[in-house]
Amino acid sequence: MLKGRKVSGRGETVGANYAFGPLEDDIIIKHRLLTRTTTTRGEPPLKKLQKKFTSFVVEIEKDEDNYNDCLRLSKAFLQELSTFEIPLLKSKAVIDSNRREKENFNELMVEINSQISHAQSDIEDLKKQLEASKIERQHKEECEAIRKLIALQPPRAETQKIIQDLEKEIAALEAENTAGSRLLELRKKQFALLLHVVDELQNNIEEDQKNLMEEMRMATEEQKNGMDDASGGSEAMAVD
């Protein structure tokens, strides 16, 4: 039995408490449906039927001439049995309907699961197609970017003319470089010759300076010797 308690002032419902477990509840409900013992007022239908049948059997077993009572009790029992049978037939119809609904539901579930599987397969295929489309679009964008870059470049004839002009300029620069290299080599040789001449001149100047110094030294010595000889002769003449 489900019981809920509402907290005053807040309107919050406290968790339900079960007197029986879910499995026991199912067993009890099934038993009540089969025995029709669930009722809102008066005695359960099965108990009433049992009383009618018991009264009928007790009246039959009497040895008295009670045909009318037996007939009355039998009609009451049959009426009660019919009353008890109608809900059973209704329950059977409901059960059959529920079974058909369950079968339809199972078939629908199988169909839905199949559709879900197909949808998932379609989704995977669409994902692959999307990835392929992304790659193809990326390639197209790259090709378009390359095409734009190529379109920005000058025509091939103009490019070839520029290349030829550059080749001519490079050849002229190479020729100028060769001439410059030869001139530089010539200037190196001339400079080396000049250095050699300067060295020889410097050596000659140094040699001339040495000779001049030597001549000056010899002249000085000769003059000194002459002076010494002159003073020696004067002294000799005085002594005489």
GROMACS .gro file of C-alpha atoms in nm:
model
  240
    1MET     CA    1   0.000   0.000   0.000
    2LEU     CA    2   0.130   0.340  -0.101
    3LYS     CA    3   0.125   0.606   0.165
    4GLY     CA    4   0.235   0.969   0.116
    5ARG     CA    5   0.255   1.241   0.381
    6LYS     CA    6   0.235   1.609   0.289
    7VAL     CA    7   0.433   1.853   0.504
    8SER     CA    8   0.211   2.141   0.622
    9GLY     CA    9   0.308   2.488   0.509
   10ARG     CA   10   0.545   2.375   0.236
   11GLY     CA   11   0.338   2.154   0.008
   12GLU     CA   12   0.620   1.897  -0.017
   13THR     CA   13   0.539   1.527  -0.036
   14VAL     CA   14   0.747   1.286   0.169
   15GLY     CA   15   0.872   0.971  -0.001
   16ALA     CA   16   0.620   0.685  -0.022
   17ASN     CA   17   0.634   0.392   0.221
   18TYR     CA   18   0.543   0.043   0.095
   19ALA     CA   19   0.389  -0.216   0.327
   20PHE     CA   20   0.487  -0.487   0.074
   21GLY     CA   21   0.759  -0.518  -0.179
   22PRO     CA   22   0.689  -0.473  -0.555
   23LEU     CA   23   0.687  -0.850  -0.616
   24GLU     CA   24   0.443  -0.913  -0.326
   25ASP     CA   25   0.219  -0.631  -0.451
   26ASP     CA   26   0.203  -0.794  -0.796
   27ILE     CA   27   0.107  -1.129  -0.641
   28ILE     CA   28  -0.164  -0.969  -0.424
   29ILE     CA   29  -0.311  -0.770  -0.714
   30LYS     CA   30  -0.313  -1.078  -0.936
   31HIS     CA   31  -0.486  -1.279  -0.664
   32ARG     CA   32  -0.749  -1.010  -0.612
   33LEU     CA   33  -0.818  -0.987  -0.985
   34LEU     CA   34  -0.859  -1.364  -1.013
   35THR     CA   35  -1.071  -1.407  -0.702
   36ARG     CA   36  -1.256  -1.074  -0.738
   37THR     CA   37  -1.207  -1.008  -0.367
   38THR     CA   38  -1.144  -0.639  -0.417
   39THR     CA   39  -1.454  -0.432  -0.350
   40THR     CA   40  -1.535  -0.092  -0.220
   41ARG     CA   41  -1.858  -0.176  -0.035
   42GLY     CA   42  -2.006  -0.489   0.117
   43GLU     CA   43  -1.867  -0.839   0.098
   44PRO     CA   44  -1.631  -0.957  -0.175
   45PRO     CA   45  -1.813  -1.112  -0.475
   46LEU     CA   46  -1.646  -1.452  -0.432
   47LYS     CA   47  -1.751  -1.471  -0.068
   48LYS     CA   48  -2.109  -1.381  -0.158
   49LEU     CA   49  -2.107  -1.648  -0.429
   50GLN     CA   50  -1.971  -1.900  -0.181
   51LYS     CA   51  -2.252  -1.819   0.065
   52LYS     CA   52  -2.520  -1.859  -0.206
   53PHE     CA   53  -2.373  -2.193  -0.311
   54THR     CA   54  -2.347  -2.312   0.050
   55SER     CA   55  -2.710  -2.216   0.121
   56PHE     CA   56  -2.821  -2.396  -0.194
   57VAL     CA   57  -2.625  -2.713  -0.107
   58VAL     CA   58  -2.752  -2.714   0.254
   59GLU     CA   59  -3.111  -2.675   0.136
   60ILE     CA   60  -3.075  -2.963  -0.112
   61GLU     CA   61  -2.933  -3.196   0.151
   62LYS     CA   62  -3.242  -3.154   0.367
   63ASP     CA   63  -3.496  -3.439   0.364
   64GLU     CA   64  -3.791  -3.203   0.365
   65ASP     CA   65  -4.012  -3.116   0.074
   66ASN     CA   66  -3.838  -2.791  -0.006
   67TYR     CA   67  -3.844  -2.779  -0.384
   68ASN     CA   68  -3.947  -2.418  -0.396
   69ASP     CA   69  -3.670  -2.314  -0.158
   70CYS     CA   70  -3.415  -2.510  -0.358
   71LEU     CA   71  -3.542  -2.349  -0.677
   72ARG     CA   72  -3.527  -2.008  -0.519
   73LEU     CA   73  -3.176  -2.067  -0.385
   74SER     CA   74  -3.060  -2.212  -0.716
   75LYS     CA   75  -3.188  -1.905  -0.903
   76ALA     CA   76  -3.016  -1.683  -0.648
   77PHE     CA   77  -2.694  -1.882  -0.687
   78LEU     CA   78  -2.712  -1.870  -1.070
   79GLN     CA   79  -2.787  -1.500  -1.059
   80GLU     CA   80  -2.492  -1.442  -0.827
   81LEU     CA   81  -2.277  -1.665  -1.050
   82SER     CA   82  -2.381  -1.461  -1.356
   83THR     CA   83  -2.304  -1.143  -1.164
   84PHE     CA   84  -1.964  -1.284  -1.070
   85GLU     CA   85  -1.899  -1.406  -1.427
   86ILE     CA   86  -1.963  -1.070  -1.598
   87PRO     CA   87  -1.661  -0.895  -1.438
   88LEU     CA   88  -1.453  -1.203  -1.519
   89LEU     CA   89  -1.558  -1.181  -1.884
   90LYS     CA   90  -1.481  -0.812  -1.877
   91SER     CA   91  -1.145  -0.884  -1.720
   92LYS     CA   92  -1.079  -1.153  -1.981
   93ALA     CA   93  -1.169  -0.909  -2.256
   94VAL     CA   94  -0.940  -0.650  -2.100
   95ILE     CA   95  -0.664  -0.912  -2.070
   96ASP     CA   96  -0.708  -1.018  -2.431
   97SER     CA   97  -0.706  -0.657  -2.537
   98ASN     CA   98  -0.394  -0.595  -2.330
   99ARG     CA   99  -0.228  -0.898  -2.484
  100ARG     CA  100  -0.311  -0.775  -2.832
  101GLU     CA  101  -0.184  -0.433  -2.736
  102LYS     CA  102   0.130  -0.592  -2.598
  103GLU     CA  103   0.181  -0.791  -2.918
  104ASN     CA  104   0.123  -0.477  -3.123
  105PHE     CA  105   0.359  -0.291  -2.894
  106ASN     CA  106   0.624  -0.562  -2.933
  107GLU     CA  107   0.584  -0.553  -3.310
  108LEU     CA  108   0.602  -0.175  -3.298
  109MET     CA  109   0.912  -0.195  -3.078
  110VAL     CA  110   1.074  -0.436  -3.324
  111GLU     CA  111   0.987  -0.203  -3.610
  112ILE     CA  112   1.111   0.101  -3.415
  113ASN     CA  113   1.435  -0.079  -3.324
  114SER     CA  114   1.480  -0.173  -3.688
  115GLN     CA  115   1.415   0.188  -3.791
  116ILE     CA  116   1.659   0.305  -3.522
  117SER     CA  117   1.922   0.064  -3.653
  118HIS     CA  118   1.865   0.184  -4.009
  119ALA     CA  119   1.872   0.544  -3.890
  120GLN     CA  120   2.199   0.484  -3.706
  121SER     CA  121   2.343   0.319  -4.016
  122ASP     CA  122   2.222   0.614  -4.225
  123ILE     CA  123   2.375   0.855  -3.972
  124GLU     CA  124   2.710   0.675  -3.993
  125ASP     CA  125   2.694   0.686  -4.373
  126LEU     CA  126   2.604   1.054  -4.363
  127LYS     CA  127   2.892   1.119  -4.123
  128LYS     CA  128   3.131   0.951  -4.366
  129GLN     CA  129   2.983   1.148  -4.655
  130LEU     CA  130   3.015   1.467  -4.450
  131GLU     CA  131   3.381   1.396  -4.377
  132ALA     CA  132   3.442   1.320  -4.745
  133SER     CA  133   3.258   1.639  -4.839
  134LYS     CA  134   3.470   1.839  -4.593
  135ILE     CA  135   3.790   1.696  -4.741
  136GLU     CA  136   3.666   1.760  -5.095
  137ARG     CA  137   3.568   2.116  -5.003
  138GLN     CA  138   3.908   2.172  -4.842
  139HIS     CA  139   4.077   2.050  -5.161
  140LYS     CA  140   3.857   2.278  -5.369
  141GLU     CA  141   3.941   2.575  -5.146
  142GLU     CA  142   4.312   2.495  -5.174
  143CYS     CA  143   4.283   2.466  -5.553
  144GLU     CA  144   4.092   2.796  -5.565
  145ALA     CA  145   4.362   2.965  -5.355
  146ILE     CA  146   4.632   2.828  -5.586
  147ARG     CA  147   4.430   2.940  -5.889
  148LYS     CA  148   4.404   3.292  -5.746
  149LEU     CA  149   4.778   3.298  -5.683
  150ILE     CA  150   4.841   3.181  -6.038
  151ALA     CA  151   4.599   3.444  -6.172
  152LEU     CA  152   4.796   3.713  -5.987
  153GLN     CA  153   5.113   3.613  -6.169
  154PRO     CA  154   5.201   3.780  -6.505
  155PRO     CA  155   5.157   3.593  -6.836
  156ARG     CA  156   5.412   3.330  -6.935
  157ALA     CA  157   5.546   3.532  -7.229
  158GLU     CA  158   5.607   3.828  -7.002
  159THR     CA  159   5.769   3.606  -6.744
  160GLN     CA  160   5.995   3.450  -7.009
  161LYS     CA  161   6.092   3.798  -7.133
  162ILE     CA  162   6.176   3.901  -6.776
  163ILE     CA  163   6.381   3.582  -6.737
  164GLN     CA  164   6.568   3.650  -7.063
  165ASP     CA  165   6.637   4.009  -6.956
  166LEU     CA  166   6.762   3.884  -6.623
  167GLU     CA  167   6.981   3.625  -6.795
  168LYS     CA  168   7.127   3.898  -7.015
  169GLU     CA  169   7.184   4.119  -6.712
  170ILE     CA  170   7.346   3.827  -6.530
  171ALA     CA  171   7.573   3.760  -6.833
  172ALA     CA  172   7.669   4.128  -6.846
  173LEU     CA  173   7.738   4.130  -6.472
  174GLU     CA  174   7.945   3.813  -6.509
  175ALA     CA  175   8.144   3.971  -6.794
  176GLU     CA  176   8.191   4.288  -6.588
  177ASN     CA  177   8.293   4.076  -6.294
  178THR     CA  178   8.545   3.890  -6.512
  179ALA     CA  179   8.686   4.219  -6.643
  180GLY     CA  180   8.698   4.356  -6.292
  181SER     CA  181   8.876   4.043  -6.174
  182ARG     CA  182   9.134   4.075  -6.454
  183LEU     CA  183   9.182   4.445  -6.379
  184LEU     CA  184   9.218   4.370  -6.012
  185GLU     CA  185   9.475   4.102  -6.091
  186LEU     CA  186   9.664   4.350  -6.310
  187ARG     CA  187   9.650   4.612  -6.038
  188LYS     CA  188   9.781   4.356  -5.791
  189LYS     CA  189  10.075   4.279  -6.017
  190GLN     CA  190  10.142   4.650  -6.074
  191PHE     CA  191  10.120   4.719  -5.704
  192ALA     CA  192  10.356   4.431  -5.633
  193LEU     CA  193  10.601   4.570  -5.891
  194LEU     CA  194  10.565   4.915  -5.737
  195LEU     CA  195  10.638   4.773  -5.395
  196HIS     CA  196  10.942   4.595  -5.536
  197VAL     CA  197  11.068   4.921  -5.696
  198VAL     CA  198  11.006   5.109  -5.371
  199ASP     CA  199  11.202   4.845  -5.182
  200GLU     CA  200  11.490   4.872  -5.426
  201LEU     CA  201  11.483   5.252  -5.407
  202GLN     CA  202  11.478   5.237  -5.034
  203ASN     CA  203  11.767   4.993  -5.034
  204ASN     CA  204  11.959   5.219  -5.277
  205ILE     CA  205  11.890   5.524  -5.064
  206GLU     CA  206  12.007   5.342  -4.755
  207GLU     CA  207  12.316   5.224  -4.942
  208ASP     CA  208  12.386   5.578  -5.068
  209GLN     CA  209  12.340   5.712  -4.717
  210LYS     CA  210  12.583   5.456  -4.585
  211ASN     CA  211  12.836   5.543  -4.860
  212LEU     CA  212  12.793   5.914  -4.793
  213MET     CA  213  12.845   5.862  -4.422
  214GLU     CA  214  13.150   5.654  -4.494
  215GLU     CA  215  13.293   5.919  -4.728
  216MET     CA  216  13.224   6.190  -4.474
  217ARG     CA  217  13.392   5.983  -4.204
  218MET     CA  218  13.697   5.923  -4.427
  219ALA     CA  219  13.717   6.291  -4.520
  220THR     CA  220  13.700   6.387  -4.158
  221GLU     CA  221  13.976   6.145  -4.070
  222GLU     CA  222  14.191   6.272  -4.358
  223GLN     CA  223  14.138   6.628  -4.247
  224LYS     CA  224  14.225   6.535  -3.893
  225ASN     CA  225  14.536   6.353  -4.007
  226GLY     CA  226  14.639   6.653  -4.217
  227MET     CA  227  14.602   6.882  -3.921
  228ASP     CA  228  14.808   6.648  -3.708
  229ASP     CA  229  15.084   6.641  -3.969
  230ALA     CA  230  15.088   7.019  -3.992
  231SER     CA  231  15.125   7.064  -3.620
  232GLY     CA  232  15.406   6.805  -3.606
  233GLY     CA  233  15.608   6.990  -3.880
  234SER     CA  234  15.586   7.320  -3.694
  235GLU     CA  235  15.722   7.165  -3.381
  236ALA     CA  236  16.011   7.016  -3.576
  237MET     CA  237  16.096   7.343  -3.731
  238ALA     CA  238  16.101   7.510  -3.389
  239VAL     CA  239  16.335   7.258  -3.249
  240ASP     CA  240  16.575   7.307  -3.530
   0.00000   0.00000   0.00000
